[in-house]
XYZ file of C-alpha atoms in Angstrom:
124
model
C 47.940 67.690 19.720
C 49.214 66.818 16.310
C 50.063 63.236 15.547
C 52.398 62.321 12.731
C 51.361 59.813 10.102
C 53.802 57.162 11.327
C 52.411 57.400 14.884
C 48.891 56.743 13.663
C 50.090 53.974 11.349
C 51.937 52.307 14.233
C 48.865 52.415 16.443
C 46.691 50.817 13.781
C 49.270 48.130 12.993
C 49.562 47.261 16.691
C 45.786 47.244 17.119
C 45.338 45.040 14.036
C 47.977 42.628 15.375
C 46.334 42.417 18.771
C 42.894 41.863 17.279
C 44.366 39.241 14.945
C 45.901 37.363 17.858
C 42.654 37.476 19.781
C 40.469 36.360 16.910
C 42.545 33.317 15.941
C 42.142 30.352 18.251
C 45.622 29.232 19.233
C 45.941 25.857 20.942
C 47.925 25.815 24.143
C 46.449 29.005 25.595
C 43.464 27.167 27.094
C 41.036 29.537 25.380
C 41.977 32.424 27.670
C 42.545 34.753 24.759
C 39.338 36.561 25.614
C 41.241 38.240 28.448
C 43.344 39.957 25.792
C 40.552 42.485 25.316
C 41.579 43.893 28.703
C 45.029 44.587 27.289
C 43.522 46.453 24.347
C 41.251 48.482 26.637
C 44.178 49.280 28.956
C 46.297 50.388 25.989
C 43.568 52.667 24.680
C 42.970 54.195 28.113
C 46.720 54.657 28.587
C 46.990 56.531 25.301
C 44.043 58.745 26.260
C 45.686 59.391 29.628
C 49.002 60.381 28.045
C 47.294 62.813 25.692
C 45.249 64.402 28.480
C 48.322 64.807 30.671
C 50.315 66.269 27.798
C 47.582 68.756 26.904
C 46.223 69.908 30.278
C 49.001 69.306 32.806
C 52.048 70.808 31.099
C 52.920 73.103 34.011
C 52.545 70.489 36.758
C 55.537 68.316 37.604
C 55.367 64.522 37.342
C 55.485 63.847 41.096
C 52.406 65.994 41.716
C 50.479 64.318 38.892
C 51.410 60.890 40.257
C 50.418 61.880 43.806
C 47.034 63.150 42.588
C 46.477 59.926 40.656
C 47.208 57.815 43.747
C 44.970 59.968 45.934
C 42.092 59.592 43.464
C 42.545 55.844 43.179
C 43.050 55.546 46.957
C 39.746 57.222 47.748
C 37.832 55.062 45.272
C 39.563 51.895 46.441
C 38.878 52.656 50.105
C 35.199 53.262 49.413
C 34.988 49.985 47.482
C 36.923 48.081 50.163
C 34.629 49.057 53.011
C 31.316 49.340 51.133
C 31.581 46.702 48.428
C 33.412 43.818 50.078
C 33.276 41.807 53.293
C 36.722 43.039 54.342
C 35.392 44.392 57.627
C 33.838 41.053 58.542
C 37.042 39.023 58.172
C 39.845 41.409 59.090
C 41.356 40.304 62.430
C 42.402 43.840 63.328
C 38.954 45.258 62.649
C 37.294 42.327 64.421
C 39.396 43.069 67.503
C 38.310 46.708 67.378
C 34.656 45.622 67.034
C 34.973 43.285 70.021
C 36.584 46.008 72.135
C 33.798 48.440 71.257
C 31.143 45.842 72.065
C 32.895 44.877 75.327
C 33.186 48.540 76.267
C 29.467 49.072 75.645
C 28.556 45.963 77.641
C 30.800 47.137 80.472
C 29.170 50.566 80.342
C 25.663 49.072 80.394
C 26.748 46.772 83.226
C 27.765 49.781 85.299
C 24.512 51.581 84.590
C 22.221 48.641 85.284
C 24.511 47.196 87.966
C 23.806 43.588 87.026
C 27.186 42.358 88.173
C 26.119 42.170 91.820
C 23.502 39.752 93.071
C 20.279 41.354 94.224
C 20.259 42.438 97.863
C 17.483 41.289 100.098
C 15.138 44.033 101.157
C 14.833 42.746 104.708
C 17.823 41.113 106.257
């Protein structure tokens, strides 16, 4: 992909402005300017994404590309949600399912062992 000189100049001017804003301590922002680096990283990754899409996905329509992006993010997010957080421990819906499974197993064991009835005397 060929970039024109004014595109490159605009990127560098914007990057210099962002870095300038982050490096100067401005009162009133409560020293949260360090979070601005996330904006710069997001902008760089967005530009990389646009160039990759433009180069490799010319023949694929936008809806398909968007659907694939959401599927990829959905899989990663689901793995993180169940493996990396305590979502399962505090979700009321999942807790109810856990309790039903446990109650079902206890009920099943109760039927096998037959502990619900008092013991019968051998000689009556």
